[in-house]
Short mmCIF file of C-alpha atoms in Angstrom, two decimals:
data_model
loop_
_atom_site.label_atom_id
_atom_site.label_comp_id
_atom_site.label_asym_id
_atom_site.label_seq_id
_atom_site.Cartn_x
_atom_site.Cartn_y
_atom_site.Cartn_z
CA UNK A 1 48.67 -102.03 2.73
CA UNK A 2 48.30 -105.82 2.52
CA UNK A 3 51.48 -106.37 4.49
CA UNK A 4 49.94 -104.85 7.64
CA UNK A 5 49.27 -107.48 10.26
CA UNK A 6 45.53 -108.18 10.60
CA UNK A 7 45.34 -107.80 14.34
CA UNK A 8 45.59 -105.15 17.03
CA UNK A 9 45.86 -101.43 16.36
CA UNK A 10 47.61 -101.91 12.99
CA UNK A 11 44.60 -103.77 11.62
CA UNK A 12 42.23 -101.14 13.03
CA UNK A 13 44.17 -98.40 11.24
CA UNK A 14 44.20 -100.49 8.06
CA UNK A 15 40.43 -101.04 8.26
CA UNK A 16 39.83 -97.34 8.85
CA UNK A 17 41.74 -96.18 5.79
CA UNK A 18 40.29 -98.93 3.62
CA UNK A 19 36.71 -98.07 4.59
CA UNK A 20 37.32 -94.36 4.23
CA UNK A 21 37.86 -94.81 0.50
CA UNK A 22 34.25 -95.93 0.01
CA UNK A 23 32.14 -93.06 1.39
CA UNK A 24 28.93 -92.20 -0.44
CA UNK A 25 29.27 -89.05 -2.50
CA UNK A 26 26.67 -86.38 -3.18
CA UNK A 27 26.93 -83.02 -4.95
CA UNK A 28 26.13 -79.51 -3.77
CA UNK A 29 26.51 -76.55 -6.12
CA UNK A 30 28.69 -78.52 -8.53
CA UNK A 31 30.99 -79.60 -5.69
CA UNK A 32 31.34 -83.19 -4.54
CA UNK A 33 30.73 -83.92 -0.87
CA UNK A 34 31.15 -87.17 1.00
CA UNK A 35 28.56 -88.07 3.61
CA UNK A 36 30.26 -88.76 6.90
CA UNK A 37 29.44 -92.04 8.62
CA UNK A 38 30.91 -92.71 12.04
CA UNK A 39 31.36 -96.41 11.27
CA UNK A 40 33.95 -95.31 8.69
CA UNK A 41 35.53 -92.54 10.73
CA UNK A 42 36.26 -94.06 14.12
CA UNK A 43 39.63 -95.75 14.64
CA UNK A 44 38.10 -98.06 17.29
CA UNK A 45 40.99 -97.49 19.66
CA UNK A 46 41.02 -99.48 22.93
CA UNK A 47 39.07 -97.68 25.66
CA UNK A 48 41.60 -98.90 28.23
CA UNK A 49 44.23 -96.52 26.83
CA UNK A 50 46.09 -94.98 29.79
CA UNK A 51 49.15 -92.91 30.53
CA UNK A 52 51.53 -92.82 33.45
CA UNK A 53 52.06 -89.73 35.60
CA UNK A 54 49.86 -86.81 36.58
CA UNK A 55 46.61 -86.62 34.64
CA UNK A 56 43.61 -84.32 34.46
CA UNK A 57 39.98 -84.72 33.39
CA UNK A 58 40.40 -83.25 29.91
CA UNK A 59 43.39 -85.52 29.25
CA UNK A 60 41.36 -88.62 30.10
CA UNK A 61 38.44 -87.39 27.98
CA UNK A 62 40.68 -86.72 24.98
CA UNK A 63 42.30 -90.16 25.18
CA UNK A 64 39.06 -92.05 25.78
CA UNK A 65 37.08 -90.27 23.05
CA UNK A 66 39.64 -90.51 20.26
CA UNK A 67 40.71 -86.87 20.25
CA UNK A 68 44.41 -87.54 20.97
CA UNK A 69 46.74 -90.52 20.84
CA UNK A 70 49.97 -90.52 22.91
CA UNK A 71 53.09 -90.74 20.75
CA UNK A 72 55.91 -90.34 23.27
CA UNK A 73 56.47 -88.39 26.46
CA UNK A 74 55.13 -84.87 25.97
CA UNK A 75 53.93 -85.37 22.36
CA UNK A 76 50.59 -86.48 20.89
CA UNK A 77 48.98 -87.44 17.61
CA UNK A 78 45.86 -85.42 16.78
CA UNK A 79 43.13 -87.81 15.68
CA UNK A 80 40.37 -86.63 13.26
CA UNK A 81 38.15 -85.03 15.94
CA UNK A 82 41.06 -83.29 17.63
CA UNK A 83 42.54 -81.98 14.40
CA UNK A 84 39.20 -80.60 13.21
CA UNK A 85 38.77 -78.67 16.47
CA UNK A 86 42.38 -77.41 16.28
CA UNK A 87 41.96 -76.24 12.68
CA UNK A 88 38.78 -74.35 13.59
CA UNK A 89 40.57 -72.65 16.46
CA UNK A 90 43.37 -71.66 14.11
CA UNK A 91 40.85 -70.17 11.65
CA UNK A 92 39.34 -68.14 14.48
CA UNK A 93 42.74 -66.81 15.55
CA UNK A 94 43.63 -66.03 11.91
CA UNK A 95 40.45 -63.97 11.59
CA UNK A 96 41.22 -61.87 14.64
CA UNK A 97 44.92 -61.41 13.86
CA UNK A 98 44.21 -60.26 10.33
CA UNK A 99 41.40 -58.02 11.57
CA UNK A 100 44.04 -55.88 13.34
CA UNK A 101 46.32 -55.84 10.30
CA UNK A 102 48.76 -58.61 11.24
CA UNK A 103 50.25 -60.59 8.37
CA UNK A 104 50.84 -64.34 8.55
CA UNK A 105 54.23 -65.83 7.82
CA UNK A 106 55.97 -69.17 8.43
CA UNK A 107 59.46 -69.52 9.89
CA UNK A 108 61.58 -72.67 10.19
CA UNK A 109 61.49 -74.67 13.41
CA UNK A 110 65.28 -75.14 13.29
CA UNK A 111 67.07 -71.92 14.27
CA UNK A 112 70.83 -71.49 14.03
CA UNK A 113 72.62 -71.15 17.34
CA UNK A 114 74.42 -67.91 16.42
CA UNK A 115 71.17 -65.93 16.72
CA UNK A 116 70.44 -67.23 20.21
CA UNK A 117 74.04 -66.67 21.28
CA UNK A 118 73.77 -63.02 20.21
CA UNK A 119 70.97 -62.43 22.72
CA UNK A 120 72.57 -64.58 25.42
CA UNK A 121 69.73 -67.09 25.47
CA UNK A 122 71.60 -70.10 24.07
CA UNK A 123 72.11 -71.57 27.56
CA UNK A 124 68.35 -71.70 28.24
CA UNK A 125 67.88 -75.23 29.71
CA UNK A 126 64.57 -75.89 27.90
CA UNK A 127 66.17 -75.69 24.44
CA UNK A 128 66.26 -78.80 22.25
CA UNK A 129 69.71 -78.57 20.61
CA UNK A 130 71.08 -80.49 17.66
CA UNK A 131 73.94 -80.52 15.17
CA UNK A 132 73.97 -81.23 11.45
CA UNK A 133 76.57 -83.39 9.72
CA UNK A 134 78.83 -80.33 9.43
CA UNK A 135 78.70 -79.89 13.23
CA UNK A 136 76.74 -76.64 12.95
CA UNK A 137 74.51 -76.07 15.96
CA UNK A 138 70.77 -75.42 15.89
CA UNK A 139 67.86 -75.41 18.30
CA UNK A 140 64.21 -76.30 17.82
CA UNK A 141 62.50 -72.97 18.34
CA UNK A 142 60.39 -72.58 21.49
CA UNK A 143 59.88 -68.96 20.37
CA UNK A 144 61.18 -66.87 17.47
CA UNK A 145 62.21 -63.38 18.68
CA UNK A 146 65.77 -63.81 17.41
CA UNK A 147 64.87 -65.15 14.00
CA UNK A 148 62.12 -62.65 13.17
CA UNK A 149 64.14 -59.64 14.40
CA UNK A 150 67.16 -60.72 12.38
CA UNK A 151 64.94 -61.24 9.32
CA UNK A 152 63.38 -57.76 9.54
CA UNK A 153 66.80 -56.20 10.06
CA UNK A 154 67.95 -57.64 6.73
CA UNK A 155 65.52 -55.34 4.91
CA UNK A 156 67.64 -52.36 5.92
CA UNK A 157 66.43 -49.07 7.23
CA UNK A 158 62.63 -49.15 7.11
CA UNK A 159 60.74 -45.92 6.27
CA UNK A 160 58.69 -44.78 9.29
CA UNK A 161 55.51 -44.75 7.17
CA UNK A 162 55.70 -48.55 6.88
CA UNK A 163 55.44 -49.07 10.63
CA UNK A 164 53.95 -50.74 12.55
CA UNK A 165 54.95 -54.07 11.05
CA UNK A 166 53.00 -56.99 12.55
CA UNK A 167 54.07 -60.52 11.62
CA UNK A 168 52.63 -63.70 13.11
CA UNK A 169 52.75 -67.43 12.63
CA UNK A 170 50.89 -70.47 13.96
CA UNK A 171 53.28 -73.37 14.14
CA UNK A 172 54.76 -76.13 16.25
CA UNK A 173 57.08 -75.11 19.05
CA UNK A 174 59.41 -77.27 21.11
CA UNK A 175 60.42 -77.10 24.75
CA UNK A 176 62.42 -79.67 26.71
CA UNK A 177 60.04 -79.84 29.67
CA UNK A 178 61.55 -81.56 32.68
CA UNK A 179 58.23 -83.13 33.71
CA UNK A 180 55.62 -83.09 30.92
CA UNK A 181 52.08 -83.59 32.23
CA UNK A 182 48.42 -82.96 31.52
CA UNK A 183 48.84 -83.78 27.80
CA UNK A 184 48.63 -80.57 25.75
CA UNK A 185 48.72 -78.34 28.82
CA UNK A 186 52.41 -78.98 29.44
CA UNK A 187 54.07 -80.86 26.61
CA UNK A 188 57.35 -80.86 24.72
CA UNK A 189 55.77 -80.17 21.34
CA UNK A 190 52.85 -77.77 21.03
CA UNK A 191 50.97 -75.46 18.67
CA UNK A 192 51.52 -71.76 19.28
CA UNK A 193 50.55 -68.46 17.72
CA UNK A 194 53.36 -65.94 18.05
CA UNK A 195 53.07 -62.34 16.84
CA UNK A 196 55.95 -59.88 16.58
CA UNK A 197 55.44 -56.15 16.16
CA UNK A 198 57.79 -53.30 15.21
CA UNK A 199 56.84 -49.69 16.03
CA UNK A 200 58.43 -46.24 15.83
CA UNK A 201 58.42 -45.32 19.51
CA UNK A 202 57.23 -46.47 22.92
CA UNK A 203 53.90 -44.65 22.70
CA UNK A 204 52.88 -46.25 19.41
CA UNK A 205 54.21 -49.61 20.66
CA UNK A 206 51.88 -49.28 23.65
CA UNK A 207 48.97 -48.55 21.30
CA UNK A 208 49.79 -51.72 19.37
CA UNK A 209 50.14 -53.61 22.66
CA UNK A 210 46.67 -52.50 23.74
CA UNK A 211 45.18 -53.41 20.36
CA UNK A 212 46.63 -56.92 20.42
CA UNK A 213 45.48 -57.51 24.00
CA UNK A 214 41.98 -56.40 22.97
CA UNK A 215 42.06 -58.90 20.09
CA UNK A 216 42.96 -61.66 22.57
CA UNK A 217 39.94 -60.68 24.63
CA UNK A 218 37.80 -60.91 21.49
CA UNK A 219 39.10 -64.42 20.78
CA UNK A 220 38.19 -65.65 24.27
CA UNK A 221 34.84 -63.86 24.11
CA UNK A 222 34.01 -65.59 20.81
CA UNK A 223 34.89 -68.91 22.43
CA UNK A 224 32.60 -67.93 25.35
CA UNK A 225 35.30 -68.71 27.90
CA UNK A 226 35.65 -67.10 31.31
CA UNK A 227 39.17 -65.71 31.35
CA UNK A 228 41.23 -63.26 33.40
CA UNK A 229 43.92 -60.84 32.28
CA UNK A 230 46.68 -60.27 34.84
CA UNK A 231 50.04 -58.53 35.01
CA UNK A 232 52.87 -61.00 34.55
CA UNK A 233 56.63 -61.32 34.78
CA UNK A 234 58.72 -60.56 31.69
CA UNK A 235 60.96 -63.52 32.60
CA UNK A 236 63.47 -64.87 30.10
CA UNK A 237 61.87 -63.05 27.16
CA UNK A 238 62.37 -59.66 28.78
CA UNK A 239 60.82 -56.27 28.14
CA UNK A 240 59.12 -53.41 29.97
CA UNK A 241 55.57 -54.70 30.41
CA UNK A 242 53.78 -58.04 30.35
CA UNK A 243 50.23 -59.36 30.68
CA UNK A 244 48.99 -62.93 30.88
CA UNK A 245 45.65 -64.45 29.96
CA UNK A 246 44.41 -67.34 32.09
CA UNK A 247 41.48 -69.71 32.32
CA UNK A 248 40.78 -70.21 36.05
CA UNK A 249 41.01 -73.94 36.83
CA UNK A 250 41.90 -76.08 39.82
CA UNK A 251 44.72 -77.80 37.93
CA UNK A 252 46.22 -74.46 36.85
CA UNK A 253 49.92 -74.21 37.61
CA UNK A 254 49.96 -70.41 37.90
CA UNK A 255 48.95 -68.70 41.14
CA UNK A 256 46.90 -65.56 40.49
CA UNK A 257 45.69 -62.78 42.74
CA UNK A 258 42.50 -61.04 41.62
CA UNK A 259 40.68 -57.96 42.84
CA UNK A 260 36.91 -58.33 42.75
CA UNK A 261 36.46 -54.59 43.28
CA UNK A 262 38.39 -52.99 40.41
CA UNK A 263 39.20 -56.04 38.26
CA UNK A 264 42.99 -55.81 38.57
CA UNK A 265 44.92 -59.07 38.57
CA UNK A 266 48.53 -60.14 39.06
CA UNK A 267 50.59 -63.28 38.84
CA UNK A 268 51.97 -64.37 42.21
CA UNK A 269 55.49 -63.78 40.83
CA UNK A 270 54.91 -60.02 41.16
CA UNK A 271 53.47 -60.10 44.69
CA UNK A 272 55.63 -59.03 47.62
CA UNK A 273 56.96 -62.07 49.49
CA UNK A 274 56.05 -60.65 52.90
CA UNK A 275 52.42 -60.15 51.82
CA UNK A 276 52.31 -63.76 50.65
CA UNK A 277 53.60 -64.98 54.01
CA UNK A 278 50.94 -62.91 55.79
CA UNK A 279 48.32 -64.31 53.40
CA UNK A 280 47.03 -60.78 53.00
CA UNK A 281 47.52 -59.28 49.53
CA UNK A 282 46.04 -55.88 48.75
CA UNK A 283 45.33 -54.48 45.31
CA UNK A 284 47.87 -51.81 44.25
CA UNK A 285 45.10 -49.98 42.36
CA UNK A 286 42.26 -49.70 44.90
CA UNK A 287 43.80 -51.20 48.09
CA UNK A 288 41.03 -53.81 48.41
CA UNK A 289 41.98 -57.34 49.47
CA UNK A 290 42.78 -59.69 46.59
CA UNK A 291 41.69 -63.32 46.33
CA UNK A 292 43.85 -66.22 45.24
CA UNK A 293 42.96 -68.44 42.27
CA UNK A 294 44.88 -71.02 40.20
CA UNK A 295 44.92 -70.50 36.45
CA UNK A 296 45.98 -72.14 33.18
CA UNK A 297 48.01 -69.65 31.15
CA UNK A 298 46.74 -69.53 27.56
CA UNK A 299 48.17 -66.23 26.32
CA UNK A 300 51.02 -63.82 27.03
CA UNK A 301 51.90 -60.31 25.81
CA UNK A 302 55.28 -58.57 26.14
CA UNK A 303 56.28 -54.98 25.44
CA UNK A 304 59.91 -55.67 24.54
CA UNK A 305 61.27 -52.20 23.92
CA UNK A 306 64.60 -52.35 22.03
CA UNK A 307 66.03 -55.46 23.71
CA UNK A 308 66.17 -57.43 20.45
CA UNK A 309 66.17 -54.65 17.86
CA UNK A 310 69.34 -53.21 19.47
CA UNK A 311 71.17 -56.54 19.18
CA UNK A 312 70.22 -57.07 15.53
CA UNK A 313 70.27 -53.38 14.54
CA UNK A 314 66.65 -53.39 13.37
CA UNK A 315 66.29 -49.72 12.45
CA UNK A 316 63.82 -47.40 10.77
CA UNK A 317 64.19 -43.92 9.29
CA UNK A 318 62.09 -41.26 11.04
CA UNK A 319 60.45 -38.16 9.50
CA UNK A 320 63.72 -36.21 9.94
CA UNK A 321 65.63 -38.91 8.04
CA UNK A 322 67.37 -40.08 11.22
CA UNK A 323 68.09 -43.71 11.96
CA UNK A 324 66.30 -45.08 15.05
CA UNK A 325 65.75 -48.46 16.67
CA UNK A 326 62.32 -50.03 16.35
CA UNK A 327 60.27 -50.64 19.49
CA UNK A 328 59.11 -54.25 19.61
CA UNK A 329 56.36 -56.35 21.14
CA UNK A 330 55.77 -60.11 21.12
CA UNK A 331 52.51 -61.89 21.78
CA UNK A 332 51.85 -65.60 22.24
CA UNK A 333 48.74 -67.75 22.30
CA UNK A 334 49.03 -71.40 23.32
CA UNK A 335 46.77 -72.78 20.59
CA UNK A 336 46.89 -76.44 21.62
CA UNK A 337 46.72 -75.38 25.26
CA UNK A 338 43.55 -73.35 24.60
CA UNK A 339 42.08 -76.42 22.87
CA UNK A 340 42.46 -78.64 25.94
CA UNK A 341 42.10 -75.98 28.64
CA UNK A 342 38.71 -74.94 27.24
CA UNK A 343 37.46 -78.52 27.59
CA UNK A 344 38.99 -78.77 31.07
CA UNK A 345 36.92 -75.82 32.29
CA UNK A 346 33.74 -76.60 30.32
CA UNK A 347 33.42 -80.40 30.63
CA UNK A 348 30.43 -81.80 32.52
CA UNK A 349 29.92 -85.22 34.14
CA UNK A 350 32.92 -86.78 32.36
CA UNK A 351 31.66 -85.52 28.99
CA UNK A 352 33.50 -83.26 26.58
CA UNK A 353 32.05 -79.80 26.17
CA UNK A 354 33.74 -77.84 23.40
CA UNK A 355 33.40 -74.11 22.90
CA UNK A 356 30.54 -74.41 20.39
CA UNK A 357 32.41 -72.53 17.67
CA UNK A 358 35.23 -75.11 17.52
CA UNK A 359 33.25 -78.33 18.13
CA UNK A 360 34.60 -80.84 15.55
CA UNK A 361 31.06 -81.35 14.15
CA UNK A 362 27.87 -79.48 14.95
CA UNK A 363 25.29 -82.19 14.23
CA UNK A 364 25.16 -85.96 14.82
CA UNK A 365 22.26 -87.85 13.20
CA UNK A 366 21.28 -91.16 14.85
CA UNK A 367 18.99 -93.59 12.97
CA UNK A 368 17.08 -96.38 14.71
CA UNK A 369 18.78 -99.60 15.78
CA UNK A 370 19.17 -102.43 13.28
CA UNK A 371 15.93 -104.31 12.71
CA UNK A 372 12.59 -103.89 10.97
CA UNK A 373 12.52 -100.71 8.86
CA UNK A 374 16.29 -100.13 9.02
CA UNK A 375 16.54 -99.25 5.34
CA UNK A 376 13.91 -96.52 5.66
CA UNK A 377 15.53 -95.01 8.78
CA UNK A 378 18.91 -95.03 7.04
CA UNK A 379 17.40 -93.41 3.93
CA UNK A 380 15.79 -90.67 6.01
CA UNK A 381 19.11 -90.08 7.84
CA UNK A 382 20.95 -89.69 4.54
CA UNK A 383 18.24 -87.37 3.25
CA UNK A 384 18.37 -85.17 6.37
CA UNK A 385 22.18 -85.07 6.21
CA UNK A 386 22.01 -83.91 2.58
CA UNK A 387 19.50 -81.17 3.43
CA UNK A 388 21.50 -79.85 6.39
CA UNK A 389 24.84 -79.89 4.58
CA UNK A 390 23.27 -77.83 1.79
CA UNK A 391 23.13 -74.97 4.33
CA UNK A 392 26.27 -72.81 3.94
CA UNK A 393 26.97 -72.78 7.68
CA UNK A 394 26.69 -76.59 8.03
CA UNK A 395 28.73 -77.71 5.03
CA UNK A 396 30.95 -80.50 6.30
CA UNK A 397 29.46 -80.17 9.83
CA UNK A 398 27.15 -83.22 9.92
CA UNK A 399 27.92 -86.86 10.75
CA UNK A 400 25.66 -89.92 10.75
CA UNK A 401 26.02 -92.31 13.68
CA UNK A 402 25.31 -95.39 11.55
CA UNK A 403 26.63 -98.07 13.92
CA UNK A 404 23.09 -99.42 14.15
CA UNK A 405 23.99 -102.62 15.95
CA UNK A 406 24.14 -100.42 19.08
CA UNK A 407 21.03 -99.05 20.74
CA UNK A 408 19.96 -95.46 20.17
CA UNK A 409 20.52 -94.74 23.87
CA UNK A 410 24.11 -95.98 23.77
CA UNK A 411 24.88 -93.93 20.68
CA UNK A 412 23.33 -90.80 22.21
CA UNK A 413 25.53 -91.35 25.27
CA UNK A 414 28.65 -91.69 23.07
CA UNK A 415 27.73 -88.58 21.07
CA UNK A 416 27.22 -86.70 24.33
CA UNK A 417 30.60 -87.84 25.65
CA UNK A 418 32.38 -86.69 22.46
CA UNK A 419 30.80 -83.27 22.64
CA UNK A 420 28.47 -82.97 19.63
CA UNK A 421 26.38 -79.84 20.35
CA UNK A 422 23.29 -81.19 18.54
CA UNK A 423 21.91 -84.72 18.10
CA UNK A 424 18.97 -85.64 15.87
CA UNK A 425 17.32 -89.03 16.37
CA UNK A 426 15.55 -90.53 13.36
CA UNK A 427 12.94 -92.59 15.20
CA UNK A 428 9.42 -94.04 14.87
CA UNK A 429 7.76 -90.64 14.59
CA UNK A 430 9.57 -90.20 11.27
CA UNK A 431 7.26 -92.86 9.80
CA UNK A 432 4.15 -90.83 10.67
CA UNK A 433 2.62 -87.68 9.20
CA UNK A 434 3.82 -85.11 9.85
CA UNK A 435 7.30 -86.63 9.96
CA UNK A 436 8.95 -85.64 13.26
CA UNK A 437 12.59 -85.90 14.31
CA UNK A 438 13.79 -85.82 17.91
CA UNK A 439 16.20 -82.87 18.25
CA UNK A 440 18.44 -82.77 21.33
CA UNK A 441 20.47 -79.79 22.47
CA UNK A 442 23.23 -81.70 24.25
CA UNK A 443 24.59 -78.70 26.17
CA UNK A 444 21.23 -77.50 27.50
CA UNK A 445 19.77 -81.02 27.76
CA UNK A 446 16.65 -79.83 25.92
CA UNK A 447 14.62 -82.16 23.64
CA UNK A 448 11.83 -81.41 21.17
CA UNK A 449 10.21 -82.99 18.12
CA UNK A 450 10.51 -80.99 14.91
CA UNK A 451 9.73 -81.33 11.21
CA UNK A 452 12.54 -81.20 8.69
CA UNK A 453 11.54 -77.65 7.74
CA UNK A 454 11.65 -76.54 11.38
CA UNK A 455 15.08 -78.14 11.82
CA UNK A 456 16.43 -76.33 8.76
CA UNK A 457 14.99 -73.02 9.94
CA UNK A 458 16.60 -73.45 13.38
CA UNK A 459 19.96 -74.84 12.30
CA UNK A 460 20.60 -72.27 9.59
CA UNK A 461 21.43 -69.85 12.43
CA UNK A 462 24.14 -71.99 14.05
CA UNK A 463 27.40 -70.04 14.04
CA UNK A 464 30.33 -71.94 12.51
CA UNK A 465 33.82 -71.11 11.38
#
């Protein structure tokens, strides 16, 4: 590391990794745990960091608050805060996918061209294509229908009792976007959850389709996000039925039409052109007038039928010992898109507001500014951190804002901007009896003074993942 130049961003990265090796260590239940101090976690990136092109509020907040770092057009580095939030979101999705019986797999990002040529999708303009040294062609997978269907077909004729088969992965996808913008909302490299299902017939495939869509609703409900489910176009992926999940937002690139009477919704792509010109769209279910709203697409479900299983001869054996094609479905969640879109719709006054369940850390402890009594305030902060992290739900969820050369007010403002749900100030009242800490609910803006015992009793009920 000594060869790194001691100036600019390189030196800041060097300092970060050097400091990170010297965190204080405590033990809980025979397991070592490192207290987290913000002075040793921040990369101290320049706050003037900017990008060219179209931007949105969440993009600016992520760049300014060290959540993302731009790598190249359409691709980003996840910094510690961003990666922690992403990993929590992935854990949440894993829970809900496995709750419906889906099994997690991992497929390669490079997919041989022959599979895409079989389905006629090799000429898709968004594909990143490459050749190896033997001139064999591949693409970087934007989706994996071809690969997973071919894989399942290799297992031969599947007994009907083994269906449905539900296989999913959460991995990086690649798409050669013509005009990347809004950071993670439209990039060239992104995190995606894709699920592929194989059923015996159309009726059971529809049952699986309904179950997966319900699980998507559960995911957005657990994140406490306002979302809409609308009918969508099957597009390049194909199939018999499609639904999209959107977060309504002014920067949304999809045009939606929603019925406030019966709850039906549709993407503009499915609306009759003449109705659009008249600016009068009626609901096909109840005939009430529909309202227009922009949305950010965060999920998509497709009932594929036999489009892919027919090409790859993905068969099963029915109860009469006859060979039949499997009925397929595919289901996507834009994981990195959900991460940023949720902040886009929840942020307040240029401050990040995470869905509480995926906030990078739940608690930020702020001791008094440097000066008389600093050692005692720091000791009390460490003690409170140790007590809170001994709670099962707060293990690894507490940080200490120990940059005590800054005022308490400035550090509260920074913690607020980065989206910590709870801040605890270790102030003068901690030197009195009873010892009182200032506890701030950053989302509600509520403050109260509490003893350590009261804090523990309250914070043991915080939901984490």
